Structure formats: C-alpha cells, structure tokens
PDB file of C-alpha atoms in Angstrom:
ATOM      1  CA  UNK T   1     111.597 175.997 213.832  1.00 37.00           C
ATOM      2  CA  UNK T   2     107.211 174.077 212.771  1.00 42.00           C
ATOM      3  CA  UNK T   3     107.103 173.794 216.731  1.00 46.00           C
ATOM      4  CA  UNK T   4     107.349 177.473 216.429  1.00 46.00           C
ATOM      5  CA  UNK T   5     105.351 177.880 213.476  1.00 43.00           C
ATOM      6  CA  UNK T   6     102.654 175.297 214.688  1.00 50.00           C
ATOM      7  CA  UNK T   7     102.395 177.486 217.510  1.00 51.00           C
ATOM      8  CA  UNK T   8     101.739 181.075 215.967  1.00 45.00           C
ATOM      9  CA  UNK T   9      99.157 178.957 214.101  1.00 49.00           C
ATOM     10  CA  UNK T  10      96.900 177.811 217.081  1.00 51.00           C
ATOM     11  CA  UNK T  11      97.785 181.699 218.449  1.00 49.00           C
ATOM     12  CA  UNK T  12      96.133 183.657 215.250  1.00 45.00           C
ATOM     13  CA  UNK T  13      93.217 180.785 215.585  1.00 46.00           C
ATOM     14  CA  UNK T  14      91.932 182.882 219.065  1.00 44.00           C
ATOM     15  CA  UNK T  15      92.661 186.586 217.316  1.00 41.00           C
ATOM     16  CA  UNK T  16      91.606 186.665 213.988  1.00 40.00           C
ATOM     17  CA  UNK T  17      87.807 187.212 212.431  1.00 44.00           C
ATOM     18  CA  UNK T  18      86.737 185.866 209.489  1.00 49.00           C
ATOM     19  CA  UNK T  19      83.147 185.058 207.648  1.00 71.00           C
ATOM     20  CA  UNK T  20      83.640 181.152 207.822  1.00 92.00           C
ATOM     21  CA  UNK T  21      82.623 178.436 206.969  1.00 97.00           C
ATOM     22  CA  UNK T  22      78.994 176.620 208.852  1.00 98.00           C
ATOM     23  CA  UNK T  23      77.823 174.156 210.578  1.00 98.00           C
ATOM     24  CA  UNK T  24      75.269 171.837 209.431  1.00 98.00           C
ATOM     25  CA  UNK T  25      73.769 169.431 211.338  1.00 98.00           C
ATOM     26  CA  UNK T  26      72.654 165.809 208.803  1.00 98.00           C
ATOM     27  CA  UNK T  27      71.604 162.409 210.178  1.00 97.00           C
ATOM     28  CA  UNK T  28      72.059 158.461 210.031  1.00 97.00           C
ATOM     29  CA  UNK T  29      71.255 155.250 209.697  1.00 97.00           C
ATOM     30  CA  UNK T  30      73.932 153.276 211.906  1.00 97.00           C
ATOM     31  CA  UNK T  31      73.779 148.965 211.244  1.00 96.00           C
ATOM     32  CA  UNK T  32      76.675 148.598 213.808  1.00 97.00           C
ATOM     33  CA  UNK T  33      73.309 150.248 216.798  1.00 95.00           C
ATOM     34  CA  UNK T  34      70.477 149.528 215.124  1.00 93.00           C
ATOM     35  CA  UNK T  35      69.522 152.745 215.323  1.00 93.00           C
ATOM     36  CA  UNK T  36      70.041 156.230 213.686  1.00 94.00           C
ATOM     37  CA  UNK T  37      72.697 159.118 214.774  1.00 96.00           C
ATOM     38  CA  UNK T  38      72.598 162.646 214.289  1.00 96.00           C
ATOM     39  CA  UNK T  39      75.648 164.230 213.707  1.00 98.00           C
ATOM     40  CA  UNK T  40      77.369 168.234 212.804  1.00 98.00           C
ATOM     41  CA  UNK T  41      79.579 168.730 209.942  1.00 98.00           C
ATOM     42  CA  UNK T  42      81.731 171.467 209.871  1.00 98.00           C
ATOM     43  CA  UNK T  43      82.042 172.824 205.931  1.00 98.00           C
ATOM     44  CA  UNK T  44      84.709 175.547 204.788  1.00 98.00           C
ATOM     45  CA  UNK T  45      84.877 178.559 203.524  1.00 97.00           C
ATOM     46  CA  UNK T  46      84.709 177.135 199.860  1.00 97.00           C
ATOM     47  CA  UNK T  47      82.957 174.543 199.748  1.00 98.00           C
ATOM     48  CA  UNK T  48      79.847 176.106 197.921  1.00 96.00           C
ATOM     49  CA  UNK T  49      82.468 178.192 196.284  1.00 96.00           C
ATOM     50  CA  UNK T  50      84.588 175.127 194.689  1.00 97.00           C
ATOM     51  CA  UNK T  51      82.711 172.154 194.409  1.00 97.00           C
ATOM     52  CA  UNK T  52      85.438 169.990 192.424  1.00 97.00           C
ATOM     53  CA  UNK T  53      87.356 170.356 195.713  1.00 97.00           C
ATOM     54  CA  UNK T  54      88.291 167.546 198.140  1.00 98.00           C
ATOM     55  CA  UNK T  55      89.002 168.312 202.046  1.00 98.00           C
ATOM     56  CA  UNK T  56      90.844 166.210 204.529  1.00 98.00           C
ATOM     57  CA  UNK T  57      88.784 165.589 206.714  1.00 98.00           C
ATOM     58  CA  UNK T  58      89.036 165.616 211.081  1.00 98.00           C
ATOM     59  CA  UNK T  59      86.980 164.212 213.163  1.00 99.00           C
ATOM     60  CA  UNK T  60      85.854 165.608 216.916  1.00 99.00           C
ATOM     61  CA  UNK T  61      84.110 163.279 219.416  1.00 98.00           C
ATOM     62  CA  UNK T  62      83.046 164.225 222.692  1.00 98.00           C
ATOM     63  CA  UNK T  63      82.932 162.695 227.083  1.00 98.00           C
ATOM     64  CA  UNK T  64      81.225 162.202 229.368  1.00 95.00           C
ATOM     65  CA  UNK T  65      77.593 163.198 229.557  1.00 93.00           C
ATOM     66  CA  UNK T  66      78.041 165.033 226.142  1.00 95.00           C
ATOM     67  CA  UNK T  67      76.078 165.344 223.018  1.00 96.00           C
ATOM     68  CA  UNK T  68      77.603 166.029 219.282  1.00 97.00           C
ATOM     69  CA  UNK T  69      76.671 169.619 219.224  1.00 97.00           C
ATOM     70  CA  UNK T  70      79.180 169.982 222.202  1.00 98.00           C
ATOM     71  CA  UNK T  71      82.693 171.138 219.857  1.00 98.00           C
ATOM     72  CA  UNK T  72      79.747 173.751 218.865  1.00 98.00           C
ATOM     73  CA  UNK T  73      77.591 175.468 221.487  1.00 98.00           C
ATOM     74  CA  UNK T  74      80.339 174.772 224.190  1.00 98.00           C
ATOM     75  CA  UNK T  75      84.059 174.919 221.849  1.00 98.00           C
ATOM     76  CA  UNK T  76      83.291 177.174 219.250  1.00 98.00           C
ATOM     77  CA  UNK T  77      85.377 174.707 217.450  1.00 98.00           C
ATOM     78  CA  UNK T  78      83.399 176.437 214.240  1.00 98.00           C
ATOM     79  CA  UNK T  79      84.789 179.406 214.608  1.00 97.00           C
ATOM     80  CA  UNK T  80      88.569 177.828 215.168  1.00 98.00           C
ATOM     81  CA  UNK T  81      89.089 176.895 212.265  1.00 98.00           C
ATOM     82  CA  UNK T  82      87.351 179.093 210.148  1.00 98.00           C
ATOM     83  CA  UNK T  83      90.507 180.993 211.870  1.00 97.00           C
ATOM     84  CA  UNK T  84      93.091 178.659 211.156  1.00 97.00           C
ATOM     85  CA  UNK T  85      92.456 178.606 207.203  1.00 96.00           C
ATOM     86  CA  UNK T  86      92.004 182.785 207.304  1.00 96.00           C
ATOM     87  CA  UNK T  87      95.806 182.249 208.997  1.00 95.00           C
ATOM     88  CA  UNK T  88      96.946 180.090 206.097  1.00 94.00           C
ATOM     89  CA  UNK T  89      96.308 177.127 207.314  1.00 95.00           C
ATOM     90  CA  UNK T  90      94.741 174.126 205.704  1.00 97.00           C
ATOM     91  CA  UNK T  91      91.149 173.685 205.036  1.00 98.00           C
ATOM     92  CA  UNK T  92      89.558 170.533 206.780  1.00 98.00           C
ATOM     93  CA  UNK T  93      85.755 169.068 206.631  1.00 98.00           C
ATOM     94  CA  UNK T  94      84.681 168.146 211.310  1.00 98.00           C
ATOM     95  CA  UNK T  95      82.294 165.943 211.664  1.00 98.00           C
ATOM     96  CA  UNK T  96      81.271 165.825 215.121  1.00 98.00           C
ATOM     97  CA  UNK T  97      79.055 162.440 215.829  1.00 98.00           C
ATOM     98  CA  UNK T  98      77.172 162.079 219.161  1.00 97.00           C
ATOM     99  CA  UNK T  99      78.527 158.695 220.570  1.00 97.00           C
ATOM    100  CA  UNK T 100      76.559 158.685 223.660  1.00 94.00           C
ATOM    101  CA  UNK T 101      77.864 157.316 226.845  1.00 93.00           C
ATOM    102  CA  UNK T 102      78.678 154.037 224.925  1.00 95.00           C
ATOM    103  CA  UNK T 103      82.764 155.042 225.103  1.00 97.00           C
ATOM    104  CA  UNK T 104      83.147 154.542 221.671  1.00 98.00           C
ATOM    105  CA  UNK T 105      84.022 150.583 221.895  1.00 97.00           C
ATOM    106  CA  UNK T 106      82.097 147.505 220.642  1.00 96.00           C
ATOM    107  CA  UNK T 107      80.611 147.169 224.236  1.00 93.00           C
ATOM    108  CA  UNK T 108      80.825 143.901 226.614  1.00 87.00           C
ATOM    109  CA  UNK T 109      77.121 142.832 227.286  1.00 74.00           C
ATOM    110  CA  UNK T 110      74.360 144.743 225.743  1.00 72.00           C
ATOM    111  CA  UNK T 111      72.655 146.003 228.455  1.00 66.00           C
ATOM    112  CA  UNK T 112      69.048 146.460 229.124  1.00 61.00           C
ATOM    113  CA  UNK T 113      67.983 148.034 225.445  1.00 55.00           C
ATOM    114  CA  UNK T 114      63.771 146.764 227.059  1.00 56.00           C
ATOM    115  CA  UNK T 115      65.068 148.951 230.576  1.00 61.00           C
ATOM    116  CA  UNK T 116      66.066 151.910 229.479  1.00 65.00           C
ATOM    117  CA  UNK T 117      63.242 152.740 226.311  1.00 57.00           C
ATOM    118  CA  UNK T 118      61.051 152.780 229.287  1.00 56.00           C
ATOM    119  CA  UNK T 119      63.519 155.131 231.620  1.00 65.00           C
ATOM    120  CA  UNK T 120      62.418 159.377 231.127  1.00 66.00           C
ATOM    121  CA  UNK T 121      63.231 160.298 228.243  1.00 62.00           C
ATOM    122  CA  UNK T 122      66.056 162.899 227.848  1.00 66.00           C
ATOM    123  CA  UNK T 123      66.731 165.653 225.649  1.00 69.00           C
ATOM    124  CA  UNK T 124      66.739 163.602 222.842  1.00 70.00           C
ATOM    125  CA  UNK T 125      64.303 160.286 222.271  1.00 71.00           C
ATOM    126  CA  UNK T 126      64.543 156.857 223.886  1.00 69.00           C
ATOM    127  CA  UNK T 127      65.129 155.777 220.436  1.00 66.00           C
ATOM    128  CA  UNK T 128      69.183 157.551 219.572  1.00 67.00           C
ATOM    129  CA  UNK T 129      70.666 156.888 222.507  1.00 73.00           C
ATOM    130  CA  UNK T 130      68.512 153.082 223.822  1.00 76.00           C
ATOM    131  CA  UNK T 131      70.824 151.671 221.324  1.00 85.00           C
ATOM    132  CA  UNK T 132      70.240 146.832 220.497  1.00 85.00           C
ATOM    133  CA  UNK T 133      73.724 147.189 219.392  1.00 88.00           C
ATOM    134  CA  UNK T 134      75.693 148.681 221.186  1.00 94.00           C
ATOM    135  CA  UNK T 135      79.105 148.636 219.074  1.00 96.00           C
ATOM    136  CA  UNK T 136      79.968 152.667 219.683  1.00 97.00           C
ATOM    137  CA  UNK T 137      83.898 151.620 218.140  1.00 98.00           C
ATOM    138  CA  UNK T 138      82.349 150.847 214.268  1.00 98.00           C
ATOM    139  CA  UNK T 139      79.237 152.912 214.251  1.00 98.00           C
ATOM    140  CA  UNK T 140      81.978 155.751 213.715  1.00 98.00           C
ATOM    141  CA  UNK T 141      85.112 154.236 211.950  1.00 98.00           C
ATOM    142  CA  UNK T 142      82.082 151.928 209.628  1.00 98.00           C
ATOM    143  CA  UNK T 143      79.677 153.582 209.964  1.00 98.00           C
ATOM    144  CA  UNK T 144      79.744 157.514 210.343  1.00 98.00           C
ATOM    145  CA  UNK T 145      82.375 157.344 208.134  1.00 98.00           C
ATOM    146  CA  UNK T 146      81.562 155.435 205.564  1.00 98.00           C
ATOM    147  CA  UNK T 147      78.008 157.702 205.802  1.00 98.00           C
ATOM    148  CA  UNK T 148      80.011 160.609 205.107  1.00 98.00           C
ATOM    149  CA  UNK T 149      82.759 160.371 202.767  1.00 98.00           C
ATOM    150  CA  UNK T 150      79.382 159.814 200.455  1.00 98.00           C
ATOM    151  CA  UNK T 151      77.991 162.496 201.104  1.00 98.00           C
ATOM    152  CA  UNK T 152      80.287 164.810 201.523  1.00 98.00           C
ATOM    153  CA  UNK T 153      83.247 165.800 199.192  1.00 98.00           C
ATOM    154  CA  UNK T 154      86.086 164.189 201.030  1.00 98.00           C
ATOM    155  CA  UNK T 155      89.346 163.358 200.155  1.00 98.00           C
ATOM    156  CA  UNK T 156      87.941 159.511 201.303  1.00 98.00           C
ATOM    157  CA  UNK T 157      91.251 158.068 202.722  1.00 97.00           C
ATOM    158  CA  UNK T 158      93.368 157.587 205.501  1.00 97.00           C
ATOM    159  CA  UNK T 159      96.217 159.319 205.507  1.00 97.00           C
ATOM    160  CA  UNK T 160      93.859 162.345 204.458  1.00 98.00           C
ATOM    161  CA  UNK T 161      91.159 161.639 207.949  1.00 98.00           C
ATOM    162  CA  UNK T 162      92.174 161.934 211.663  1.00 98.00           C
ATOM    163  CA  UNK T 163      89.806 162.087 214.618  1.00 98.00           C
ATOM    164  CA  UNK T 164      90.365 163.805 218.218  1.00 98.00           C
ATOM    165  CA  UNK T 165      88.384 164.217 220.823  1.00 98.00           C
ATOM    166  CA  UNK T 166      88.153 165.126 224.812  1.00 98.00           C
ATOM    167  CA  UNK T 167      88.305 163.289 227.836  1.00 98.00           C
ATOM    168  CA  UNK T 168      85.731 159.836 227.367  1.00 98.00           C
ATOM    169  CA  UNK T 169      86.413 160.840 223.358  1.00 98.00           C
ATOM    170  CA  UNK T 170      90.539 161.323 223.780  1.00 98.00           C
ATOM    171  CA  UNK T 171      90.098 157.834 225.057  1.00 98.00           C
ATOM    172  CA  UNK T 172      87.633 156.856 221.916  1.00 98.00           C
ATOM    173  CA  UNK T 173      90.072 158.757 219.345  1.00 98.00           C
ATOM    174  CA  UNK T 174      93.694 156.878 220.516  1.00 98.00           C
ATOM    175  CA  UNK T 175      91.435 153.297 220.901  1.00 98.00           C
ATOM    176  CA  UNK T 176      90.178 154.149 217.495  1.00 98.00           C
ATOM    177  CA  UNK T 177      92.986 155.089 215.573  1.00 98.00           C
ATOM    178  CA  UNK T 178      95.246 152.379 217.412  1.00 98.00           C
ATOM    179  CA  UNK T 179      92.034 149.292 216.031  1.00 97.00           C
ATOM    180  CA  UNK T 180      91.358 151.164 212.676  1.00 98.00           C
ATOM    181  CA  UNK T 181      94.492 152.146 211.137  1.00 97.00           C
ATOM    182  CA  UNK T 182      92.760 151.292 208.133  1.00 97.00           C
ATOM    183  CA  UNK T 183      90.565 154.812 208.817  1.00 98.00           C
ATOM    184  CA  UNK T 184      92.026 157.101 210.374  1.00 98.00           C
ATOM    185  CA  UNK T 185      96.162 158.049 210.011  1.00 98.00           C
ATOM    186  CA  UNK T 186      96.316 160.331 212.877  1.00 98.00           C
ATOM    187  CA  UNK T 187      94.922 160.908 216.592  1.00 98.00           C
ATOM    188  CA  UNK T 188      94.298 164.176 219.065  1.00 98.00           C
ATOM    189  CA  UNK T 189      93.513 163.953 222.600  1.00 98.00           C
ATOM    190  CA  UNK T 190      92.548 166.081 225.184  1.00 98.00           C
ATOM    191  CA  UNK T 191      92.137 166.003 228.681  1.00 98.00           C
ATOM    192  CA  UNK T 192      91.831 162.005 228.066  1.00 98.00           C
ATOM    193  CA  UNK T 193      91.207 158.643 229.041  1.00 97.00           C
ATOM    194  CA  UNK T 194      93.841 157.213 227.857  1.00 98.00           C
ATOM    195  CA  UNK T 195      94.358 155.150 230.928  1.00 97.00           C
ATOM    196  CA  UNK T 196      92.148 153.716 232.536  1.00 96.00           C
ATOM    197  CA  UNK T 197      94.131 151.357 234.150  1.00 97.00           C
ATOM    198  CA  UNK T 198      96.049 154.082 236.405  1.00 97.00           C
ATOM    199  CA  UNK T 199      97.057 153.340 239.433  1.00 97.00           C
ATOM    200  CA  UNK T 200      99.845 155.972 240.900  1.00 97.00           C
ATOM    201  CA  UNK T 201     101.600 157.060 241.898  1.00 97.00           C
ATOM    202  CA  UNK T 202     100.087 160.807 242.204  1.00 96.00           C
ATOM    203  CA  UNK T 203     102.094 162.673 241.352  1.00 96.00           C
ATOM    204  CA  UNK T 204     103.358 160.928 238.815  1.00 97.00           C
ATOM    205  CA  UNK T 205     107.241 159.111 239.480  1.00 96.00           C
ATOM    206  CA  UNK T 206     108.538 156.247 237.620  1.00 96.00           C
ATOM    207  CA  UNK T 207     106.874 152.923 236.785  1.00 96.00           C
ATOM    208  CA  UNK T 208     103.633 154.119 237.036  1.00 97.00           C
ATOM    209  CA  UNK T 209     101.554 150.969 238.497  1.00 97.00           C
ATOM    210  CA  UNK T 210      98.642 149.831 237.147  1.00 97.00           C
ATOM    211  CA  UNK T 211      95.045 148.646 238.762  1.00 96.00           C
ATOM    212  CA  UNK T 212      95.215 144.455 238.116  1.00 94.00           C
ATOM    213  CA  UNK T 213      91.965 142.643 240.060  1.00 96.00           C
ATOM    214  CA  UNK T 214      88.573 143.846 239.334  1.00 96.00           C
ATOM    215  CA  UNK T 215      87.893 144.523 242.760  1.00 95.00           C
ATOM    216  CA  UNK T 216      90.649 147.019 242.277  1.00 96.00           C
ATOM    217  CA  UNK T 217      89.218 148.948 239.052  1.00 96.00           C
ATOM    218  CA  UNK T 218      85.220 148.339 240.750  1.00 94.00           C
ATOM    219  CA  UNK T 219      86.006 150.731 244.124  1.00 94.00           C
ATOM    220  CA  UNK T 220      88.229 152.939 241.956  1.00 92.00           C
ATOM    221  CA  UNK T 221      86.155 153.502 238.916  1.00 91.00           C
ATOM    222  CA  UNK T 222      83.213 153.748 241.415  1.00 88.00           C
ATOM    223  CA  UNK T 223      81.045 156.170 240.714  1.00 86.00           C
ATOM    224  CA  UNK T 224      80.694 155.671 237.075  1.00 87.00           C
ATOM    225  CA  UNK T 225      81.067 151.990 237.084  1.00 90.00           C
ATOM    226  CA  UNK T 226      77.720 151.823 235.780  1.00 82.00           C
ATOM    227  CA  UNK T 227      78.698 152.612 232.597  1.00 83.00           C
ATOM    228  CA  UNK T 228      81.811 151.136 232.670  1.00 92.00           C
ATOM    229  CA  UNK T 229      80.523 147.975 232.956  1.00 91.00           C
ATOM    230  CA  UNK T 230      78.778 147.748 230.042  1.00 89.00           C
ATOM    231  CA  UNK T 231      81.529 148.492 228.218  1.00 93.00           C
ATOM    232  CA  UNK T 232      84.113 147.552 229.944  1.00 95.00           C
ATOM    233  CA  UNK T 233      83.229 144.374 230.673  1.00 92.00           C
ATOM    234  CA  UNK T 234      83.321 142.741 234.669  1.00 91.00           C
ATOM    235  CA  UNK T 235      86.439 141.223 233.776  1.00 93.00           C
ATOM    236  CA  UNK T 236      90.569 141.953 233.142  1.00 95.00           C
ATOM    237  CA  UNK T 237      90.899 140.210 230.213  1.00 95.00           C
ATOM    238  CA  UNK T 238      88.587 142.892 228.812  1.00 95.00           C
ATOM    239  CA  UNK T 239      89.715 146.522 230.437  1.00 96.00           C
ATOM    240  CA  UNK T 240      93.158 145.235 228.500  1.00 96.00           C
ATOM    241  CA  UNK T 241      91.810 144.642 225.036  1.00 96.00           C
ATOM    242  CA  UNK T 242      90.450 148.210 225.636  1.00 97.00           C
ATOM    243  CA  UNK T 243      93.901 149.626 227.627  1.00 97.00           C
ATOM    244  CA  UNK T 244      95.216 151.678 225.694  1.00 98.00           C
ATOM    245  CA  UNK T 245      98.915 151.485 227.319  1.00 97.00           C
ATOM    246  CA  UNK T 246      98.135 147.598 226.388  1.00 97.00           C
ATOM    247  CA  UNK T 247      96.671 148.641 222.470  1.00 97.00           C
ATOM    248  CA  UNK T 248      99.894 150.559 222.131  1.00 97.00           C
ATOM    249  CA  UNK T 249     102.393 147.461 223.478  1.00 97.00           C
ATOM    250  CA  UNK T 250     100.818 145.560 221.249  1.00 96.00           C
ATOM    251  CA  UNK T 251     101.971 146.724 218.184  1.00 96.00           C
ATOM    252  CA  UNK T 252     104.933 148.292 218.940  1.00 96.00           C
ATOM    253  CA  UNK T 253     106.471 144.207 220.046  1.00 95.00           C
ATOM    254  CA  UNK T 254     104.574 143.179 216.449  1.00 96.00           C
ATOM    255  CA  UNK T 255     106.708 145.913 214.685  1.00 95.00           C
ATOM    256  CA  UNK T 256     103.256 147.962 213.773  1.00 95.00           C
ATOM    257  CA  UNK T 257     103.503 151.171 213.239  1.00 94.00           C
ATOM    258  CA  UNK T 258     101.438 153.907 215.474  1.00 96.00           C
ATOM    259  CA  UNK T 259      99.852 156.133 213.844  1.00 96.00           C
ATOM    260  CA  UNK T 260     101.105 159.952 215.089  1.00 97.00           C
ATOM    261  CA  UNK T 261     100.048 160.880 218.729  1.00 98.00           C
ATOM    262  CA  UNK T 262      99.186 164.164 219.947  1.00 98.00           C
ATOM    263  CA  UNK T 263      97.911 165.421 223.920  1.00 98.00           C
ATOM    264  CA  UNK T 264      97.541 167.204 225.384  1.00 98.00           C
ATOM    265  CA  UNK T 265      96.532 167.842 229.657  1.00 98.00           C
ATOM    266  CA  UNK T 266      95.680 171.013 232.161  1.00 98.00           C
ATOM    267  CA  UNK T 267      97.942 170.557 235.225  1.00 98.00           C
ATOM    268  CA  UNK T 268      95.354 170.646 237.112  1.00 98.00           C
ATOM    269  CA  UNK T 269      92.808 168.116 235.665  1.00 98.00           C
ATOM    270  CA  UNK T 270      92.501 164.814 237.583  1.00 97.00           C
ATOM    271  CA  UNK T 271      93.740 163.376 234.443  1.00 98.00           C
ATOM    272  CA  UNK T 272      97.120 165.117 233.836  1.00 98.00           C
ATOM    273  CA  UNK T 273      98.982 161.781 236.367  1.00 98.00           C
ATOM    274  CA  UNK T 274      96.830 159.439 234.001  1.00 98.00           C
ATOM    275  CA  UNK T 275      98.339 161.498 230.842  1.00 98.00           C
ATOM    276  CA  UNK T 276     101.972 161.620 232.144  1.00 98.00           C
ATOM    277  CA  UNK T 277     102.032 157.940 232.417  1.00 98.00           C
ATOM    278  CA  UNK T 278     100.966 157.429 229.460  1.00 98.00           C
ATOM    279  CA  UNK T 279     103.650 159.533 227.901  1.00 98.00           C
ATOM    280  CA  UNK T 280     105.967 157.536 230.519  1.00 98.00           C
ATOM    281  CA  UNK T 281     105.077 154.520 227.849  1.00 98.00           C
ATOM    282  CA  UNK T 282     104.912 155.733 224.804  1.00 97.00           C
ATOM    283  CA  UNK T 283     108.936 157.168 226.005  1.00 97.00           C
ATOM    284  CA  UNK T 284     109.920 154.012 227.222  1.00 96.00           C
ATOM    285  CA  UNK T 285     108.647 152.433 223.424  1.00 95.00           C
ATOM    286  CA  UNK T 286     110.118 154.758 221.385  1.00 93.00           C
ATOM    287  CA  UNK T 287     107.466 155.917 220.070  1.00 94.00           C
ATOM    288  CA  UNK T 288     107.520 159.855 218.423  1.00 90.00           C
ATOM    289  CA  UNK T 289     104.307 161.473 219.581  1.00 96.00           C
ATOM    290  CA  UNK T 290     103.394 165.193 220.758  1.00 97.00           C
ATOM    291  CA  UNK T 291     102.771 166.305 224.609  1.00 98.00           C
ATOM    292  CA  UNK T 292     101.456 169.085 226.076  1.00 97.00           C
ATOM    293  CA  UNK T 293     100.534 170.067 229.479  1.00 98.00           C
ATOM    294  CA  UNK T 294      99.192 173.859 229.646  1.00 98.00           C
ATOM    295  CA  UNK T 295      97.151 175.800 232.634  1.00 98.00           C
ATOM    296  CA  UNK T 296      93.677 174.524 232.795  1.00 98.00           C
ATOM    297  CA  UNK T 297      91.329 171.905 234.672  1.00 98.00           C
ATOM    298  CA  UNK T 298      89.143 168.931 232.780  1.00 98.00           C
ATOM    299  CA  UNK T 299      86.408 171.624 231.834  1.00 98.00           C
ATOM    300  CA  UNK T 300      85.203 173.790 228.608  1.00 98.00           C
ATOM    301  CA  UNK T 301      87.518 177.041 229.358  1.00 98.00           C
ATOM    302  CA  UNK T 302      90.138 174.464 228.731  1.00 98.00           C
ATOM    303  CA  UNK T 303      89.731 172.311 225.649  1.00 98.00           C
ATOM    304  CA  UNK T 304      87.963 176.019 223.991  1.00 98.00           C
ATOM    305  CA  UNK T 305      92.144 177.261 224.794  1.00 97.00           C
ATOM    306  CA  UNK T 306      93.790 174.250 224.018  1.00 98.00           C
ATOM    307  CA  UNK T 307      91.273 172.759 220.539  1.00 98.00           C
ATOM    308  CA  UNK T 308      93.860 175.847 218.289  1.00 97.00           C
ATOM    309  CA  UNK T 309      96.459 173.303 218.686  1.00 97.00           C
ATOM    310  CA  UNK T 310      94.859 169.867 218.334  1.00 98.00           C
ATOM    311  CA  UNK T 311      93.331 171.117 213.986  1.00 98.00           C
ATOM    312  CA  UNK T 312      96.605 172.517 213.217  1.00 97.00           C
ATOM    313  CA  UNK T 313      98.958 169.674 214.093  1.00 97.00           C
ATOM    314  CA  UNK T 314      95.948 167.971 212.022  1.00 98.00           C
ATOM    315  CA  UNK T 315      95.936 169.067 210.037  1.00 97.00           C
ATOM    316  CA  UNK T 316      99.611 169.363 209.248  1.00 95.00           C
ATOM    317  CA  UNK T 317      99.496 165.756 208.711  1.00 96.00           C
ATOM    318  CA  UNK T 318      96.324 165.149 206.886  1.00 97.00           C
ATOM    319  CA  UNK T 319      97.240 166.931 204.142  1.00 91.00           C
ATOM    320  CA  UNK T 320      99.214 165.944 201.495  1.00 66.00           C
ATOM    321  CA  UNK T 321     102.354 168.574 202.154  1.00 50.00           C
ATOM    322  CA  UNK T 322     103.404 167.341 206.220  1.00 47.00           C
ATOM    323  CA  UNK T 323     106.065 169.520 207.685  1.00 43.00           C
ATOM    324  CA  UNK T 324     109.826 168.156 207.854  1.00 41.00           C
ATOM    325  CA  UNK T 325     109.259 167.901 211.691  1.00 39.00           C
ATOM    326  CA  UNK T 326     110.017 164.289 213.911  1.00 40.00           C
ATOM    327  CA  UNK T 327     106.872 165.819 216.502  1.00 38.00           C
ATOM    328  CA  UNK T 328     104.362 165.597 213.238  1.00 38.00           C
ATOM    329  CA  UNK T 329     105.114 162.010 211.806  1.00 39.00           C
TER     330      UNK T 329
END
C-alpha cells in the first residue's frame, strides 16, 4: 500500500504545477579541504512565511565532471520538489554541494596541489578545486552539515538528515551514510558506482566476482585511473576500505545497523550489473532496502525522470512519521 502511495506521489511530482520554493547560492569555508566551496540550497515554499519552523534536510551529490548546479540546471530538482510538496509530500531543505571529482572520500594521496594550480583554469577559479587537503568525506559530513545547520532552519539531527546522489554521487551517498551514521540516517543512489570492485559476470548472475589485484583494478578502470588512483589508492587494502560492499559486510558482521538504502539504475546503464550485484549482497546479508530498475541509460533524461522517487522516499524517512512498510525501514 505504501509503495503504491510513493509511486503515485512521484508521478504527481511530474504533473503538478506550483509556485514553489526558492534556490540560493551560498559559500562555506571547508577546513577539511582548505578552501572555500560553493553550494546551492533549495528552501521550501513555507520557509520565509513560517519563520519559527525547522525542516528536514536532504543532501544531493553530483557525479564525475559535474558541479553543484547540476541537480537544478540539468535535473530540475527544485521543480520536482515543488510538485511533490504540492501533491502532499513533506517540505524539505535540499543542499547540493560542489564535490569536484573527489569521490566524496579522503584521498589516499594529497595529489599534486602545485601542479593543479599551474594548469589552465576551468570554469571555476583554481583555488576552488585545487585543494591542499582532499578530505572530501569530512568536507560534506562535518564542514558542510555544520555550516548548513548554523545558517538555515534545519532539524539538526541525523534522524531528519539524508543523502542522495547520482553515479559518483551515488557512491558518495552510500559511503557517507555508512561511515557517518551519526550524521545521515538514509541514503539513496541513482545509477551509482556502488561496487567499484565488481568484475562480473555480465549480464549479472549470482554469485558476483570481484577484482582482487591492483593489476586487474588498474586495467578495469583505465580511463579514470588518474583520479581513481589519487582518491582510492594504489593497493588493494586502500580500495577495500572504500568499497561499499566491504563497508556493508563489516557493519553487518559487527551487528551494527545499516541505514535505509534506496537504489535505482537504468537497464541500459553500464552500472546496471554492478547495482544488481550490490543488491544481491544486501539480500544475502538480510538487509532491508529498496531497489528499482527502469528503462534508461546513464544520463540526465533518466535522472530527471526518477529523482522524484528518491525525493519522495527520503521525505518519508526524514519526517517524524515514517511509513509502516518494511521496504522503507
């Protein structure tokens, strides 16, 4: 029953027209990165008219080669949130940070800060993305969350704070929720790189196989090896420490609770088999999670079409009255 209500609410988000909330650009100093970073914040329709009210917060992370503006400019997330609210969904604050190509983790190396500053600038100034201390996980979970809670009327506890993302951001959402359960209480991934060590089979059949040597990891990730080596490291232990499958298994074996997890992926996406493998691992561990596959590829048409599902799912988890359905626990 609740699953049907979620689907209806998500569908209404595409068809309902409303004046809605506002989107603002803001900046914070990140001690974890050693630089200023920009982010966008969506404030719901009642934010200005109800000054005593506080709101749950959902953080939305961009993917590789993306920016903090992606979810608004390319995904229309503000309009989708407006429509969900108009259809009866809860009002949320949305925060969309600039994560560079940092994989939302503490890098295994410092990178070449001096060389980065000498390279031709991108669309943003080099001091924004040439960070001296690439602690991208602490930047999101500590610096950004503290800044948002201090500057906006949030419900400043993990129960009312969730995180989501696409592709690299889906990886970030899962790993940040697993590493910082005191900060985030639920995680949603669209087309996420949720199993970076997945090797096959393709098409997926259980049980999954995984990359076990650095040679195989390097060959498998040849196109992105430069940034992945800096972020994930050049030895298997470093990769395992950043692997969501390994993180989930460690928490379960230590009898620690997993956050509620939402996964979706397009059936034409190159990450579809890795997502199926991750869902298989969750099932074998007895975890409760929500998994969806839809027609589509690894692109913005897919993410625009399905961001309403993660917004509705997070809205249900982050409010004071979560749904009485095991799929949402």
